[in-house]
Amino acid sequence: MRIPCPLCGPRDRREFYYYGSDDYLNRPASDAPIEAWDDHLHLRDNPAGKTHDLWYHETGCAQWLRVHRNTVTHEIYSAELVADLKGGAK
């Protein structure tokens, strides 16, 4: 699988560290109830199909990417820098 890094161009997935769903970009407020934090940290979906995931370009530009991909076909639709996102995950 090749990930299109916005800064480095298409790169092999072995250059990246997979972190998980982009849900991590939408943290509960610091004063949110403990249940909200528990859900945020421990309850994850495992969808088959289109997802938005976080990948860290460990051996490249050292940037976090939000990758839109299909977990069934491994097709990559797009990748964008997390630093460029406005207001968290879209």
PDB file of C-alpha atoms in Angstrom:
ATOM      1  CA  MET A   1       0.000   0.000   0.000  1.00  0.00           C
ATOM      2  CA  ARG A   2       1.324   3.437  -0.929  1.00  0.00           C
ATOM      3  CA  ILE A   3       0.275   6.509   1.019  1.00  0.00           C
ATOM      4  CA  PRO A   4       0.319   9.867  -0.811  1.00  0.00           C
ATOM      5  CA  CYS A   5       2.151  12.111   1.661  1.00  0.00           C
ATOM      6  CA  PRO A   6       1.328  15.761   0.873  1.00  0.00           C
ATOM      7  CA  LEU A   7       4.965  16.727   1.525  1.00  0.00           C
ATOM      8  CA  CYS A   8       6.969  13.716   0.310  1.00  0.00           C
ATOM      9  CA  GLY A   9       4.775  12.243  -2.419  1.00  0.00           C
ATOM     10  CA  PRO A  10       3.646   8.599  -2.643  1.00  0.00           C
ATOM     11  CA  ARG A  11       5.484   6.476  -0.060  1.00  0.00           C
ATOM     12  CA  ASP A  12       5.362   2.842   1.050  1.00  0.00           C
ATOM     13  CA  ARG A  13       3.180   2.253   4.113  1.00  0.00           C
ATOM     14  CA  ARG A  14       6.180   0.833   5.995  1.00  0.00           C
ATOM     15  CA  GLU A  15       7.478   4.406   6.357  1.00  0.00           C
ATOM     16  CA  PHE A  16       4.427   5.228   8.482  1.00  0.00           C
ATOM     17  CA  TYR A  17       3.198   4.403  11.966  1.00  0.00           C
ATOM     18  CA  TYR A  18      -0.537   3.617  12.060  1.00  0.00           C
ATOM     19  CA  TYR A  19      -2.270   5.225  15.042  1.00  0.00           C
ATOM     20  CA  GLY A  20      -5.957   4.469  14.495  1.00  0.00           C
ATOM     21  CA  SER A  21      -9.180   6.282  13.736  1.00  0.00           C
ATOM     22  CA  ASP A  22      -9.231  10.045  13.384  1.00  0.00           C
ATOM     23  CA  ASP A  23     -11.698  10.036  16.304  1.00  0.00           C
ATOM     24  CA  TYR A  24      -8.634  10.851  18.411  1.00  0.00           C
ATOM     25  CA  LEU A  25      -8.739  14.373  16.918  1.00  0.00           C
ATOM     26  CA  ASN A  26     -12.079  15.036  18.653  1.00  0.00           C
ATOM     27  CA  ARG A  27     -11.183  14.915  22.339  1.00  0.00           C
ATOM     28  CA  PRO A  28     -13.794  15.472  25.040  1.00  0.00           C
ATOM     29  CA  ALA A  29     -13.595  18.741  26.931  1.00  0.00           C
ATOM     30  CA  SER A  30     -11.246  18.714  29.916  1.00  0.00           C
ATOM     31  CA  ASP A  31     -14.245  18.926  32.260  1.00  0.00           C
ATOM     32  CA  ALA A  32     -16.194  16.155  30.471  1.00  0.00           C
ATOM     33  CA  PRO A  33     -17.495  13.289  32.611  1.00  0.00           C
ATOM     34  CA  ILE A  34     -15.227  10.294  33.106  1.00  0.00           C
ATOM     35  CA  GLU A  35     -17.572   8.199  30.924  1.00  0.00           C
ATOM     36  CA  ALA A  36     -16.882  10.468  27.957  1.00  0.00           C
ATOM     37  CA  TRP A  37     -13.142  10.014  28.418  1.00  0.00           C
ATOM     38  CA  ASP A  38     -13.525   6.260  28.835  1.00  0.00           C
ATOM     39  CA  ASP A  39     -15.514   6.074  25.586  1.00  0.00           C
ATOM     40  CA  HIS A  40     -12.973   8.255  23.786  1.00  0.00           C
ATOM     41  CA  LEU A  41      -9.966   6.236  24.907  1.00  0.00           C
ATOM     42  CA  HIS A  42     -11.267   2.668  24.916  1.00  0.00           C
ATOM     43  CA  LEU A  43     -14.344   2.184  22.719  1.00  0.00           C
ATOM     44  CA  ARG A  44     -13.432   1.896  19.034  1.00  0.00           C
ATOM     45  CA  ASP A  45     -15.357   0.791  15.991  1.00  0.00           C
ATOM     46  CA  ASN A  46     -13.713  -1.653  13.608  1.00  0.00           C
ATOM     47  CA  PRO A  47     -15.380  -0.741  10.322  1.00  0.00           C
ATOM     48  CA  ALA A  48     -14.957  -2.589   7.065  1.00  0.00           C
ATOM     49  CA  GLY A  49     -14.867  -0.133   4.201  1.00  0.00           C
ATOM     50  CA  LYS A  50     -14.153   3.590   4.076  1.00  0.00           C
ATOM     51  CA  THR A  51     -12.337   5.075   7.071  1.00  0.00           C
ATOM     52  CA  HIS A  52     -10.359   8.141   8.103  1.00  0.00           C
ATOM     53  CA  ASP A  53      -7.212   7.122   9.972  1.00  0.00           C
ATOM     54  CA  LEU A  54      -4.188   8.788  11.513  1.00  0.00           C
ATOM     55  CA  TRP A  55      -0.753   7.860  10.218  1.00  0.00           C
ATOM     56  CA  TYR A  56       2.593   9.287  11.355  1.00  0.00           C
ATOM     57  CA  HIS A  57       5.276   9.606   8.655  1.00  0.00           C
ATOM     58  CA  GLU A  58       8.003   8.242  10.877  1.00  0.00           C
ATOM     59  CA  THR A  59      10.826   7.847   8.349  1.00  0.00           C
ATOM     60  CA  GLY A  60       9.865  10.813   6.193  1.00  0.00           C
ATOM     61  CA  CYS A  61       8.694  14.318   7.047  1.00  0.00           C
ATOM     62  CA  ALA A  62       7.661  13.475  10.655  1.00  0.00           C
ATOM     63  CA  GLN A  63       4.123  14.775  10.070  1.00  0.00           C
ATOM     64  CA  TRP A  64       0.763  13.350  11.124  1.00  0.00           C
ATOM     65  CA  LEU A  65      -1.574  12.555   8.218  1.00  0.00           C
ATOM     66  CA  ARG A  66      -5.289  11.929   8.078  1.00  0.00           C
ATOM     67  CA  VAL A  67      -5.719   9.216   5.439  1.00  0.00           C
ATOM     68  CA  HIS A  68      -9.074   8.421   3.828  1.00  0.00           C
ATOM     69  CA  ARG A  69      -8.903   4.785   2.767  1.00  0.00           C
ATOM     70  CA  ASN A  70     -10.862   1.594   2.279  1.00  0.00           C
ATOM     71  CA  THR A  71      -9.942  -1.176   4.738  1.00  0.00           C
ATOM     72  CA  VAL A  72     -11.363  -3.871   2.447  1.00  0.00           C
ATOM     73  CA  THR A  73      -9.705  -2.941  -0.860  1.00  0.00           C
ATOM     74  CA  HIS A  74      -6.739  -0.958   0.598  1.00  0.00           C
ATOM     75  CA  GLU A  75      -7.549   1.840  -1.850  1.00  0.00           C
ATOM     76  CA  ILE A  76      -6.288   5.242  -0.694  1.00  0.00           C
ATOM     77  CA  TYR A  77      -8.658   8.104  -1.577  1.00  0.00           C
ATOM     78  CA  SER A  78      -6.738  11.023  -0.093  1.00  0.00           C
ATOM     79  CA  ALA A  79      -4.286  12.133   2.571  1.00  0.00           C
ATOM     80  CA  GLU A  80      -3.974  15.486   4.281  1.00  0.00           C
ATOM     81  CA  LEU A  81      -1.799  16.974   6.981  1.00  0.00           C
ATOM     82  CA  VAL A  82      -3.456  16.972  10.388  1.00  0.00           C
ATOM     83  CA  ALA A  83      -1.808  20.354  11.013  1.00  0.00           C
ATOM     84  CA  ASP A  84      -3.855  21.798   8.134  1.00  0.00           C
ATOM     85  CA  LEU A  85      -7.233  20.603   9.468  1.00  0.00           C
ATOM     86  CA  LYS A  86      -9.476  23.272  10.939  1.00  0.00           C
ATOM     87  CA  GLY A  87     -11.542  22.339  13.987  1.00  0.00           C
ATOM     88  CA  GLY A  88     -10.489  18.676  14.251  1.00  0.00           C
ATOM     89  CA  ALA A  89     -11.706  15.803  12.097  1.00  0.00           C
ATOM     90  CA  LYS A  90     -14.209  16.472   9.355  1.00  0.00           C
TER      91      LYS A  90
END
